[in-house]
Structure formats: C-alpha cells, structure tokens
mmCIF file of C-alpha atoms and ligand atoms in Angstrom:
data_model
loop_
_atom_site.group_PDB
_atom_site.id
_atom_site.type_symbol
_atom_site.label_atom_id
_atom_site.label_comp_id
_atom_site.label_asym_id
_atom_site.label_seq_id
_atom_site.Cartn_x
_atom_site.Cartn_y
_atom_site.Cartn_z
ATOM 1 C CA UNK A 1 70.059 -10.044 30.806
ATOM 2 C CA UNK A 2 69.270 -6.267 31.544
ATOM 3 C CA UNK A 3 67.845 -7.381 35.431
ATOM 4 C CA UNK A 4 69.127 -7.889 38.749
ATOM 5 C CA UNK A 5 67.533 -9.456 41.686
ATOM 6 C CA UNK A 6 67.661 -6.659 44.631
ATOM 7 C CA UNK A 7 68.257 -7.730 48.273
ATOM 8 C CA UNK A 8 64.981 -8.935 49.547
ATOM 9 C CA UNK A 9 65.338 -11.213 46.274
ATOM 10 C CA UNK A 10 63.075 -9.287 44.052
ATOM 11 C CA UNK A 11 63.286 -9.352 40.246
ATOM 12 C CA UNK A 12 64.018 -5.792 39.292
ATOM 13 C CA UNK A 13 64.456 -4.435 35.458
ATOM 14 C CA UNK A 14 67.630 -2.484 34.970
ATOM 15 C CA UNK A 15 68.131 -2.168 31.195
ATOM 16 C CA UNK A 16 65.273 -2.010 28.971
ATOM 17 C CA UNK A 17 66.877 -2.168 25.416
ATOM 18 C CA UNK A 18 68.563 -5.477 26.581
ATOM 19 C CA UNK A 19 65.014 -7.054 27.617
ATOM 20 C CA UNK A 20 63.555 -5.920 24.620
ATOM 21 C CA UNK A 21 66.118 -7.090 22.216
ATOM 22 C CA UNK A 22 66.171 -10.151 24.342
ATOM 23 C CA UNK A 23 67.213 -13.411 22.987
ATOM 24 C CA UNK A 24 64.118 -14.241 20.941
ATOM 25 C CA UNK A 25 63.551 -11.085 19.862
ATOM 26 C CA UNK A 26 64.551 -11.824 16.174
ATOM 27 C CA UNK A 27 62.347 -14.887 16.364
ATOM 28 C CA UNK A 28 59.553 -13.311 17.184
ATOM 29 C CA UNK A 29 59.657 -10.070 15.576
ATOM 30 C CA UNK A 30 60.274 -12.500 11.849
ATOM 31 C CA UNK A 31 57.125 -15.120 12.842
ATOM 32 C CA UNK A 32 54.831 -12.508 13.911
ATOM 33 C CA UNK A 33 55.548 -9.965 11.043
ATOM 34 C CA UNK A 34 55.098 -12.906 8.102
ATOM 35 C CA UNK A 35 51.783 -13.943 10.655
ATOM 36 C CA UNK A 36 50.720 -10.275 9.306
ATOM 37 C CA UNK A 37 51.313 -10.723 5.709
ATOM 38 C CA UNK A 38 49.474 -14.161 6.190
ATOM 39 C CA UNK A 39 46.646 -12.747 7.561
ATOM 40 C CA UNK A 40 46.119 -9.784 5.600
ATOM 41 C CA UNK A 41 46.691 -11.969 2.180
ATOM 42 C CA UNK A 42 44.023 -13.841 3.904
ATOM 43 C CA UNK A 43 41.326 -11.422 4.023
ATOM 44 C CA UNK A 44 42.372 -9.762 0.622
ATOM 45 C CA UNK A 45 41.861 -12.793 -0.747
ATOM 46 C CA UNK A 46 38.445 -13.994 0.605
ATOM 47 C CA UNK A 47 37.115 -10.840 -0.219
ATOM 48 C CA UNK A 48 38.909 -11.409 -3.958
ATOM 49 C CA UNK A 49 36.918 -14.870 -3.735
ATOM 50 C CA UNK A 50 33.545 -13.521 -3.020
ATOM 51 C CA UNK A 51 33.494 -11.285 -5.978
ATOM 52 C CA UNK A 52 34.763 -13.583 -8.384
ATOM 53 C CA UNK A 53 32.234 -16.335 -7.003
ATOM 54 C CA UNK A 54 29.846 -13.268 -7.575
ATOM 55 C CA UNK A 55 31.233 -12.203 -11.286
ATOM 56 C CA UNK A 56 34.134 -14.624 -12.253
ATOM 57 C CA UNK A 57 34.898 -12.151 -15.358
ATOM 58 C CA UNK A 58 36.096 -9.245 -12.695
ATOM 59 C CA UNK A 59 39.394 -8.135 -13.249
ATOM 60 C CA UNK A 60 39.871 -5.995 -9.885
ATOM 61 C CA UNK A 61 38.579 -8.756 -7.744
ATOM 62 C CA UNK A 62 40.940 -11.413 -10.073
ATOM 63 C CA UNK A 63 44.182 -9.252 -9.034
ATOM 64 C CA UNK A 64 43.264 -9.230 -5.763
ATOM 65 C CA UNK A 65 43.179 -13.146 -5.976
ATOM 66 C CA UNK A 66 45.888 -13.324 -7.698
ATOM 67 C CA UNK A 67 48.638 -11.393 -5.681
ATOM 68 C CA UNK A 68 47.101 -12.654 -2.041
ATOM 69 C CA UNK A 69 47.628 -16.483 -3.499
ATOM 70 C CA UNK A 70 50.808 -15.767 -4.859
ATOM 71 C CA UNK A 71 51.356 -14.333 -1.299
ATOM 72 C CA UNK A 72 49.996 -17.298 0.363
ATOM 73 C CA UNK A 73 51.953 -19.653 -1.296
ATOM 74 C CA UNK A 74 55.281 -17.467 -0.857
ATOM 75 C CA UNK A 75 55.067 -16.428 2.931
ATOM 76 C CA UNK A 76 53.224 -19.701 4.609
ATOM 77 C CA UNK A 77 56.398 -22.229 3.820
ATOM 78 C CA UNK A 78 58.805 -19.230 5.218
ATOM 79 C CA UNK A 79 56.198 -19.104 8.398
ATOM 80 C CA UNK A 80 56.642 -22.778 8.829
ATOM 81 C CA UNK A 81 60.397 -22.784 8.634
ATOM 82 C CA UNK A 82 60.114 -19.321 10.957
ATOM 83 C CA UNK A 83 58.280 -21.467 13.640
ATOM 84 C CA UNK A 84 60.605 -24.330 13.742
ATOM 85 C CA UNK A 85 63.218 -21.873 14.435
ATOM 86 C CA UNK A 86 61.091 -20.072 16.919
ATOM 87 C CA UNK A 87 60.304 -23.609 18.492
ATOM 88 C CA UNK A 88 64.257 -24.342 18.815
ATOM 89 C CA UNK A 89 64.805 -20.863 20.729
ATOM 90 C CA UNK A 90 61.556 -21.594 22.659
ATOM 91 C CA UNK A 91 62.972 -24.856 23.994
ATOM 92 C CA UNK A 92 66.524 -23.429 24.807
ATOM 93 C CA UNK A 93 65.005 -20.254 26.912
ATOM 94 C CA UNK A 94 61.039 -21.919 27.889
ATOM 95 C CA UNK A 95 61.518 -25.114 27.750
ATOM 96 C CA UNK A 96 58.714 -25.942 30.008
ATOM 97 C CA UNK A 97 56.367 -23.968 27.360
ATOM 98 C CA UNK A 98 57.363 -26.432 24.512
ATOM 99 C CA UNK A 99 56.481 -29.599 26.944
ATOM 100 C CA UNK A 100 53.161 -28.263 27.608
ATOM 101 C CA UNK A 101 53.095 -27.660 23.570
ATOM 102 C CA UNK A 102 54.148 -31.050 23.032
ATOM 103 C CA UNK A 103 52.175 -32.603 25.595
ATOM 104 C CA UNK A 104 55.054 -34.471 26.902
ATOM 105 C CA UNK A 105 54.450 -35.110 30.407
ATOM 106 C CA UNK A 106 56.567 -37.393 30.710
ATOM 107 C CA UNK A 107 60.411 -37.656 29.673
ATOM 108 C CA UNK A 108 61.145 -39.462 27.110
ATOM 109 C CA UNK A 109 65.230 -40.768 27.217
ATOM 110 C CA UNK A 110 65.279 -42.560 23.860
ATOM 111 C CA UNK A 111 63.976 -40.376 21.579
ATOM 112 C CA UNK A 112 60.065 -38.709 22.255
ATOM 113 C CA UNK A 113 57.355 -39.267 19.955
ATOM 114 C CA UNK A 114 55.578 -36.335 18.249
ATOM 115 C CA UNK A 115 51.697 -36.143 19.519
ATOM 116 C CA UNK A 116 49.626 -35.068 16.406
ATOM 117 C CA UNK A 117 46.270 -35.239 17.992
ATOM 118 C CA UNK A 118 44.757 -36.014 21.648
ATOM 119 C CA UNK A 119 43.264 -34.611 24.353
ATOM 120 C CA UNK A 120 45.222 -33.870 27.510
ATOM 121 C CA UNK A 121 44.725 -35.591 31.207
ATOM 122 C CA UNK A 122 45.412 -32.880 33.500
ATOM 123 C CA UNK A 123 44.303 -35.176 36.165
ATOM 124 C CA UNK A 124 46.118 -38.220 35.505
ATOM 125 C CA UNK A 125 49.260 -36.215 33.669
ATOM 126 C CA UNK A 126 48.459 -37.965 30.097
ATOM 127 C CA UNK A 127 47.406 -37.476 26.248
ATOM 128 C CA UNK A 128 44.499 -39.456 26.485
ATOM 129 C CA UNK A 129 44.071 -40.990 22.741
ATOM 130 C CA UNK A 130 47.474 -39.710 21.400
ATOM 131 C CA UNK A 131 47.757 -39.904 17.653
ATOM 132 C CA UNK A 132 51.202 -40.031 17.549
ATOM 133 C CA UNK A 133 54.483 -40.509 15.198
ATOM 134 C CA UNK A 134 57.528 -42.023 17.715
ATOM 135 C CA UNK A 135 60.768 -40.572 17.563
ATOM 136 C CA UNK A 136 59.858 -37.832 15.449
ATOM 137 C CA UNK A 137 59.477 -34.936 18.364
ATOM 138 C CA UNK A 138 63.165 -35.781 19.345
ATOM 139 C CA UNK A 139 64.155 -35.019 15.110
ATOM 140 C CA UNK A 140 62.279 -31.848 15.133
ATOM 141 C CA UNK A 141 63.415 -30.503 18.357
ATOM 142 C CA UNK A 142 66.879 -31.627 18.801
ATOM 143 C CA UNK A 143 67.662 -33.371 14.979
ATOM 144 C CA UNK A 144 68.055 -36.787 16.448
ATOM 145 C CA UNK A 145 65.467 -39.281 16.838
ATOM 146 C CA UNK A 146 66.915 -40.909 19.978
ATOM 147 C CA UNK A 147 67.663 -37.579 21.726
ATOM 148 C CA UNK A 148 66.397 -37.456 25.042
ATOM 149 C CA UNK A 149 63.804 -35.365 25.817
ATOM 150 C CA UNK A 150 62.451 -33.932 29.084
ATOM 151 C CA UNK A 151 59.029 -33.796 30.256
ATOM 152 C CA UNK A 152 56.888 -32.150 32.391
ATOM 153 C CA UNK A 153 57.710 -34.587 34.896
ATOM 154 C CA UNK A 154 61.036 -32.509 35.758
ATOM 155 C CA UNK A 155 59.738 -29.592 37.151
ATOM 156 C CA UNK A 156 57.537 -28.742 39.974
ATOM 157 C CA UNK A 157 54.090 -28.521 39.562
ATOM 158 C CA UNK A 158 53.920 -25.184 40.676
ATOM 159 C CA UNK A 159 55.784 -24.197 37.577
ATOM 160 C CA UNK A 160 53.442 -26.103 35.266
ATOM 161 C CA UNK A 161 51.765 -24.009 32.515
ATOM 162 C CA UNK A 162 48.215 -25.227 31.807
ATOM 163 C CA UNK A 163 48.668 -27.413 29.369
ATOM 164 C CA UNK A 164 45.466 -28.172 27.691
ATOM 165 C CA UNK A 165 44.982 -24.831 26.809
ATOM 166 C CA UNK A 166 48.679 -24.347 25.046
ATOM 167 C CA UNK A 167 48.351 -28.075 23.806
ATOM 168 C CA UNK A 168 45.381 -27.020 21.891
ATOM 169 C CA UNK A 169 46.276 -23.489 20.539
ATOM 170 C CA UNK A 170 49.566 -24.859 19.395
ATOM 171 C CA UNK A 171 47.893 -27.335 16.785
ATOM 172 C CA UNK A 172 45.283 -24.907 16.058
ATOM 173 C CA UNK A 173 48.009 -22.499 14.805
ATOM 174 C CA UNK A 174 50.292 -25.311 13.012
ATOM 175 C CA UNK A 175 46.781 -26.738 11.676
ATOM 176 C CA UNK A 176 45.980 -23.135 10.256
ATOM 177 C CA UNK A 177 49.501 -22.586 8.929
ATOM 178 C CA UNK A 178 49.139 -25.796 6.377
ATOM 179 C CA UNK A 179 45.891 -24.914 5.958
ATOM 180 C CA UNK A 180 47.318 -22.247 4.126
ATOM 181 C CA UNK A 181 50.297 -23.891 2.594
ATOM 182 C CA UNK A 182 47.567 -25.999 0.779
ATOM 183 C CA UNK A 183 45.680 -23.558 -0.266
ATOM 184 C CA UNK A 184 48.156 -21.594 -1.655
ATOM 185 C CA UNK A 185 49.486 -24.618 -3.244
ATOM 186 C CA UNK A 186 45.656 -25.677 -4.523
ATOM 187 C CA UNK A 187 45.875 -21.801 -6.276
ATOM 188 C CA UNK A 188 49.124 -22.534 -7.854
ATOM 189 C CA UNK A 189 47.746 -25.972 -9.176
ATOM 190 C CA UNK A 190 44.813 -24.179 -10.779
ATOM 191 C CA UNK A 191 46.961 -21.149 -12.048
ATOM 192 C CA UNK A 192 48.995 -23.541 -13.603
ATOM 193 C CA UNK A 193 46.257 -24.981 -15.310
ATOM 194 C CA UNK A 194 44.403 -21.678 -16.102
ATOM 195 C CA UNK A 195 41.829 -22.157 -14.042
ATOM 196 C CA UNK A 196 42.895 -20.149 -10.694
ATOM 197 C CA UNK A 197 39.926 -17.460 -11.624
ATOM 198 C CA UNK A 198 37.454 -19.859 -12.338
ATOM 199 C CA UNK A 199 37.382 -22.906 -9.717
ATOM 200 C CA UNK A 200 34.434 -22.195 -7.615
ATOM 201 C CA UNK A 201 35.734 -24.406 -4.549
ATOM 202 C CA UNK A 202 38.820 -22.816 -4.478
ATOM 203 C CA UNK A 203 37.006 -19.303 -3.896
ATOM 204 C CA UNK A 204 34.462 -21.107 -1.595
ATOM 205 C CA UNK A 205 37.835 -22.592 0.411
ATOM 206 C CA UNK A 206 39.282 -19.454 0.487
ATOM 207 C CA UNK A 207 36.316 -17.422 1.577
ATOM 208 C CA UNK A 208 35.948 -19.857 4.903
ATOM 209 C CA UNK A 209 40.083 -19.153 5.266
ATOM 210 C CA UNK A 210 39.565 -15.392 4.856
ATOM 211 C CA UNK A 211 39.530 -14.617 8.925
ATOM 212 C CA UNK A 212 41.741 -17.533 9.822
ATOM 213 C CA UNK A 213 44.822 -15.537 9.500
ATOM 214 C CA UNK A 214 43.550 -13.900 12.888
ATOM 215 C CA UNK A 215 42.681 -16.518 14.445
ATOM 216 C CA UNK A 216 46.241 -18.325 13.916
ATOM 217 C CA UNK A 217 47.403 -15.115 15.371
ATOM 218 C CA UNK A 218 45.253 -14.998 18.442
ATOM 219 C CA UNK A 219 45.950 -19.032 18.706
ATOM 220 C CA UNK A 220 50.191 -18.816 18.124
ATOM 221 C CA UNK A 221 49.567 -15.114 21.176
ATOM 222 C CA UNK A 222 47.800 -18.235 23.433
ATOM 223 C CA UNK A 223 50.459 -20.388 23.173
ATOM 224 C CA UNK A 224 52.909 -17.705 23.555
ATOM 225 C CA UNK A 225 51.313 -16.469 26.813
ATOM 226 C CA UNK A 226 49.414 -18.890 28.871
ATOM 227 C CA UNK A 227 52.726 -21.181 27.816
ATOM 228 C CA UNK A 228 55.007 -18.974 30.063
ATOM 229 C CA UNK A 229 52.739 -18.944 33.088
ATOM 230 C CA UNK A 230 52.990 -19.308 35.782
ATOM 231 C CA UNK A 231 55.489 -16.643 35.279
ATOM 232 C CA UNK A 232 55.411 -13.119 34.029
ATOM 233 C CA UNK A 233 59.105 -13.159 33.571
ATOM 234 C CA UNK A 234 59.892 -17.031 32.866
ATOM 235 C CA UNK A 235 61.626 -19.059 35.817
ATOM 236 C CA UNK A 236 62.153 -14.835 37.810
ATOM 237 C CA UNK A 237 58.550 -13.419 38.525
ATOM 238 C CA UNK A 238 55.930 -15.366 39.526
ATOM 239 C CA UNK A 239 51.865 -13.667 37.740
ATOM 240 C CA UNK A 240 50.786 -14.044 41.295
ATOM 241 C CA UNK A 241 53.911 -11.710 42.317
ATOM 242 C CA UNK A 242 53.607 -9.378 39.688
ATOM 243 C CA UNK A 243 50.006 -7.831 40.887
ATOM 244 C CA UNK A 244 50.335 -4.155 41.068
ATOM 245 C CA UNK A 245 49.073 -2.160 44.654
ATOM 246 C CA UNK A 246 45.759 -1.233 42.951
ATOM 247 C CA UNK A 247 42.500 -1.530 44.708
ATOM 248 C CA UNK A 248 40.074 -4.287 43.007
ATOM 249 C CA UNK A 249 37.110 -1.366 42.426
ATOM 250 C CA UNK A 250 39.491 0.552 40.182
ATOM 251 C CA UNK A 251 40.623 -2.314 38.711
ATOM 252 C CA UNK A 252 37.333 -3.431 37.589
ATOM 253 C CA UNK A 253 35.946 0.066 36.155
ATOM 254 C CA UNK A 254 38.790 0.556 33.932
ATOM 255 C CA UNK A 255 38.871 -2.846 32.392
ATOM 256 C CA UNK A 256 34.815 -1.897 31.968
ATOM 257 C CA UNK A 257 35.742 1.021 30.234
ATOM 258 C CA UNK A 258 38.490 -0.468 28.354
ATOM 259 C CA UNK A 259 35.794 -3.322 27.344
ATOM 260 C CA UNK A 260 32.754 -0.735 26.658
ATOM 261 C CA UNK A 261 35.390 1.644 24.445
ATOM 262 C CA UNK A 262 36.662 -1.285 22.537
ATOM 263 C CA UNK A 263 33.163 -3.254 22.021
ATOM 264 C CA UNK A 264 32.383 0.388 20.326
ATOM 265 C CA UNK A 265 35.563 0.643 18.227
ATOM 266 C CA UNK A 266 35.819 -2.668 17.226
ATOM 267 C CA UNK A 267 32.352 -2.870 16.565
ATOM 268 C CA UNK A 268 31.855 0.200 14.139
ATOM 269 C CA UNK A 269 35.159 -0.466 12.392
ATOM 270 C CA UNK A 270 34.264 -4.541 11.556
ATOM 271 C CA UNK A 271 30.776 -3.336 10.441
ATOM 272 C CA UNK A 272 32.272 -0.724 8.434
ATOM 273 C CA UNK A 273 35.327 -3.077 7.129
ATOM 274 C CA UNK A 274 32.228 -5.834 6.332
ATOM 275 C CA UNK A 275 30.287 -3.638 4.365
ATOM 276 C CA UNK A 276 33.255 -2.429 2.434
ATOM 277 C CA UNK A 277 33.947 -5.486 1.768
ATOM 278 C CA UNK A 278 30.511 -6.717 0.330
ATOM 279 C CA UNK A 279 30.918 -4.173 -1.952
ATOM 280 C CA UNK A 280 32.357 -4.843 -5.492
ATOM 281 C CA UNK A 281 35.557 -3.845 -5.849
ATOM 282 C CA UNK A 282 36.108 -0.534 -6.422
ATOM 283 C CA UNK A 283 36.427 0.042 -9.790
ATOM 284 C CA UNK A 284 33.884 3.039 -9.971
ATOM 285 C CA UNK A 285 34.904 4.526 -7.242
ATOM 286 C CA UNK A 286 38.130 4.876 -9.335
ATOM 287 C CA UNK A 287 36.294 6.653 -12.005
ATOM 288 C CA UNK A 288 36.255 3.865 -14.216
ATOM 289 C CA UNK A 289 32.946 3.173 -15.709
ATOM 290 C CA UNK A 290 33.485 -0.482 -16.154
ATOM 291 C CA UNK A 291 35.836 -3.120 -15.379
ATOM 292 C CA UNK A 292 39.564 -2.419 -16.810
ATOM 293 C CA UNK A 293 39.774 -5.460 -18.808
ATOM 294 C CA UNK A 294 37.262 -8.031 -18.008
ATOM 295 C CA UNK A 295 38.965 -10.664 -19.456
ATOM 296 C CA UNK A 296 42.471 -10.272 -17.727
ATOM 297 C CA UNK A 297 43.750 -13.690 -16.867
ATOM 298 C CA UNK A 298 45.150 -15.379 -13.719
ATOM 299 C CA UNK A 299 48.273 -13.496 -12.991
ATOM 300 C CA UNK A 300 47.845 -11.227 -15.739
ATOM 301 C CA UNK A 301 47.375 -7.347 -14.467
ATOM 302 C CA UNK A 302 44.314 -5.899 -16.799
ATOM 303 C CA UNK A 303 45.670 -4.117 -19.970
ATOM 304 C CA UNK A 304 44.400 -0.553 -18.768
ATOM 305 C CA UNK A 305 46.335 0.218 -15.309
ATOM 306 C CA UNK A 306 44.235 1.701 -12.580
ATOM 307 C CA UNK A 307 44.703 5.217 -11.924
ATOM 308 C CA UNK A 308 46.291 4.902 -7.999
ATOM 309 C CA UNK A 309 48.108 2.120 -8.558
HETATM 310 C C1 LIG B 401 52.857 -23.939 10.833
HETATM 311 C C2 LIG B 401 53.921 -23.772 11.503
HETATM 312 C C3 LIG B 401 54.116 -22.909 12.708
HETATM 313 C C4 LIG B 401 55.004 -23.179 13.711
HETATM 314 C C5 LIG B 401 55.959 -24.354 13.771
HETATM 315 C C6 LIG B 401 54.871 -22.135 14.708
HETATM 316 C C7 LIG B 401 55.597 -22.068 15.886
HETATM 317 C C8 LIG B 401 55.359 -21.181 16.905
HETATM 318 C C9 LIG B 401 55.913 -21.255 18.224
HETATM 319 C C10 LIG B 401 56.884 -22.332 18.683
HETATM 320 C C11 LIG B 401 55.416 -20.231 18.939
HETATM 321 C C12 LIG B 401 55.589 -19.933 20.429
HETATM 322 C C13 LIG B 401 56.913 -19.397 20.761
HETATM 323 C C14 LIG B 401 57.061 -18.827 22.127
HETATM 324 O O1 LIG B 401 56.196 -18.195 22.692
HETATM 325 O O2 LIG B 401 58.152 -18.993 22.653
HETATM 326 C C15 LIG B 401 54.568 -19.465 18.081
HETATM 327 C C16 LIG B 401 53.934 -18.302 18.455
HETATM 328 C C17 LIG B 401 53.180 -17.542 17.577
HETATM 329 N N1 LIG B 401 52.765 -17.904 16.327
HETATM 330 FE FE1 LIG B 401 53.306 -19.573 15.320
HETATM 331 N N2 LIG B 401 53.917 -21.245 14.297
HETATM 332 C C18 LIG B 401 53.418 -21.674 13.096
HETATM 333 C C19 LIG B 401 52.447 -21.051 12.348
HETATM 334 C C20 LIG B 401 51.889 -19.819 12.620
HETATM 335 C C21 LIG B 401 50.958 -19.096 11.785
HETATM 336 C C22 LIG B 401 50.436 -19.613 10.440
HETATM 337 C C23 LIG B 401 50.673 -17.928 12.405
HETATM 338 C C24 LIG B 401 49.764 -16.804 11.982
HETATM 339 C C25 LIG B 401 49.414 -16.532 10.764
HETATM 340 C C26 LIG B 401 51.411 -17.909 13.651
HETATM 341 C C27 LIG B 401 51.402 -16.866 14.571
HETATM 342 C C28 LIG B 401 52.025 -16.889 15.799
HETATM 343 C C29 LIG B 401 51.958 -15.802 16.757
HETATM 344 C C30 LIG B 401 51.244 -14.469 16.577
HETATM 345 C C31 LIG B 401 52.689 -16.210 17.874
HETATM 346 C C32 LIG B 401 52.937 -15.396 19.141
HETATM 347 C C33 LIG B 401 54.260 -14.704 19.012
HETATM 348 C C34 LIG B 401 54.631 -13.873 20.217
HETATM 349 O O3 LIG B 401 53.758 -13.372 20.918
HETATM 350 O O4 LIG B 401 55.817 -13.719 20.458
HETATM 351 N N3 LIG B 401 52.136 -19.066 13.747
HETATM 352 N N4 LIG B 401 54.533 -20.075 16.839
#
C-alpha cells in the first residue's frame, strides 16, 4: 500500500499518508503510547518511593505513590492485552519477526511450543536449553494448540533477522511488562491493607523499577527493528539497498556531531532531572511551609489542596 515498484524493479514510495497509517499503525501507535504512561508512572513513582523510604509521613511524595501505582496497576494489564494484539498483526504482516521472537526455527505442524527461556544456536539453528510450555505458542498466536506453525526454516537465510538479539529483547520487554503488573498488583495488596505508604520493600522494589519503563521501551524498539532486518521495508527493500549516495567521511562527522551534541544534552538534562529528583518534593517551593497534611493516607489526597494543582 501507497508504493510501486518502478521499472528497473525498485521499491519507490508513492503515497505517504497510506504508509504511515499503514496496517499496524493503530497497533503501534496504542502499545507505544500506554509504554509512555508505563514509563513515566515508573519514574514518578520511584522518585515517590525514595522520599517516603526517606520520610514515610510525606504527603506530596505519598500522592505521587499513590496515583503512579494506581497507574501501574491500570495501564500494564491493557499493555499486555495491547501486545498480544500487536503480536497477532506482527505475525500476519512480519511473520518472520515473530519466529525470530519465538525462537522457532523450526516449523512446528502440530501445534508449537512456547519457549520461555533459552539461549539461541545461531550456528546449529536451535534454543539451546529451551524452557518451554508445548502447544501453548500455537494458542497464543493462532488460538489453537495444534495450529501449525512456521519456522524459520521456511525462508531463506538471507531473509533471516538475527535472532538472538530479538529473542532476547522480546523477553526482556514481556519480563519488564509483568514486572510491573506485579508490582502494581503488590501496591494494591498493601493499599488494601493500609499499608501501601508504609512497606519499605515495596518502595525499595519500586525504586530498582523506576528506569525500567525505558528500558522496556528501548528493549520492545529492538525487537521492533533488528526483527524486520534484513529489510528496511519488510520482504521490498533490502538495509543493504537502502544506503544513501553519501561519502563515508561525511557520514562519520555528522553521526560525531550528532553523538557529541546528544552526550551534552542528554547529559545536562539527566543530571539536572537526578538532582531534581533527590530533592524532596516540592512542597516549599509551593510556598507551603510544611507538608499539607502529613498524615494523608494511601489514596487519600491531603486535606489542604496544593496551590497548582
Ligand atoms: C508484556 C507484554 C507485552 C507484549 C506481549 C508486547 C508485544 C510487543 C510486540 C509483539 C512488539 C513488536 C511488534 C512489531 O514490531 O511488529 C512490541 C514492540 C514494542 N513494545 Fe511491547 N509488548 C509487551 C510489553 C511492553 C512494555 C511493558 C513496554 C514498555 C513499557 C513495551 C514497549 C514496546 C515498544 C516501545 C515497542 C516498539 C514499537 C514500535 O516501534 O513500533 N512493550 N511489543
């Protein structure tokens, strides 16, 4: 859709709106904005956790607690059902990408088993050590367990994606996204039992899960792109044919400069972020002398409201 292939059999783009609201489009645009909310709750709420481990009694850092594990526990069972969609679409348009996901390198005609854990072969074209539950791959993918299911043993190996690496970032993603089911969950538990602002391993737990929204991102943009390869444009452009005419020299200074401007950027604005977030939340800063309501319960907002909010 929106390309044609010219005469000397080149893929060429003809209608942009049509490749951008391509086929997973929708599936994408709803996994990757809920992979936002899940990694912003994520931060809001380590930072939350450090200043209640710090001062369990504070009220600002208990809202911010509160709302990002009320967000948690919302958002990470709609990301889960988002990515089994996404996975279905996946294997109707990529379906190589979702054999390299599923290290399945071979077919499997009566129904393929679901590889929790191993570590890939490239070599010998096997999960070396599979952990693995039979027949339920086949449920997931097509909702049968004795569906047949192809394997990488269909298509050329010229068209294989590297496998290892998208084998790996796939569970590292999934891993991360129940990661933060249960912790979400864990914070409901305690809430439940009025003790969501108080349990000191639940703010430790979150603290370690306050980046890992990011790197589920950077882990599910992996998958996503070393999945497709060989191919810039899957099963139409080859990577290797999509090299633009520019000279290696110029090549290599601007990705320096893109590196040296970034380093720079990045750099000021995480040690700026980090020391923000060190500090205690900002209830001075609001012109308030003290805490709203120091003793404002889990889920509670404090009795004074802020002024901003
Ligand atoms: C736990 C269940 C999850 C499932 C089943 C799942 C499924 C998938 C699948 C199948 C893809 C690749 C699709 C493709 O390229 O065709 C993908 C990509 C992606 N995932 Fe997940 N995912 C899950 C959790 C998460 C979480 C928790 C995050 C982040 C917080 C996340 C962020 C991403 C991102 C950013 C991409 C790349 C999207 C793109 O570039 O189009 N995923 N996911």
């Amino acid at each position: 859709m929106g390309y044609g292939i010219n005469e000397t059999g080149q893929f060429v783009p003809e209608d942009w709106w049509q490749i951008v609201f391509n086929p997973s489009f929708p599936y994408r645009l709803v996994h990757m904005v809920l992979a936002a909310y899940l990694a912003t709750a994520l931060v809001v709420g380590g930072v939350g956790a450090l200043h209640l481990l710090r001062d369990r009694a504070d009220a600002v850092a208990g809202r911010m607690f509160s709302m990002a594990m009320w967000m948690l526990i919302v958002v990470a069972p709609l990301q889960i059902v988002a990515g089994d969609f996404h996975g279905l679409n996946t294997l109707e348009h990529q379906p190589a990408k979702v054999m390299a996901m599923e290290g399945h390198y071979d077919s499997h005609p009566d129904g393929a088993p679901l590889i929790l854990f191993g570590i890939p072969n490239a070599h010998e074209k096997r999960i070396d050590y599979a952990v693995q539950i039979p027949k339920l791959s086949s449920l997931i993918l097509k909702h049968d367990l004795n569906a047949p299911l192809a394997g990488l043993d269909t298509i050329p190996d010229a068209d294989e994606p590297p496998v290892t690496i998208v084998f790996y970032s796939f569970r590292v993603m999934i891993a991360l996204g129940f990661a933060m089911l249960g912790l979400g969950g864990w914070a409901l538990w305690c809430r439940w039992r009025g003790r969501m602002l108080a349990g000191r391993w639940l703010h430790r737990a979150t603290i370690v899960m306050g980046p890992m929204g990011f790197v589920a991102v950077l882990a599910g943009w992996i998958t996503t792109e070393v999945g497709r390869q060989p191919f810039t444009v899957y099963g139409l452009l080859r990577t290797s044919d999509s090299l633009a005419p520019v000279a290696a020299p110029a090549m290599a200074a601007s990705l320096t400069a893109f590196v040296l401007v970034y380093f720079f950027i990045f750099g000021a604005g995480t040690f700026y972020l980090l020391r923000m977030m060190n500090m205690p939340p900002a209830t001075r800063h609001l012109g308030l002398k003290d805490a709203p309501n120091r003793t404002a319960r889990a889920g509670k907002p404090p009795a004074k409201a802020i002024p901003g909010e």
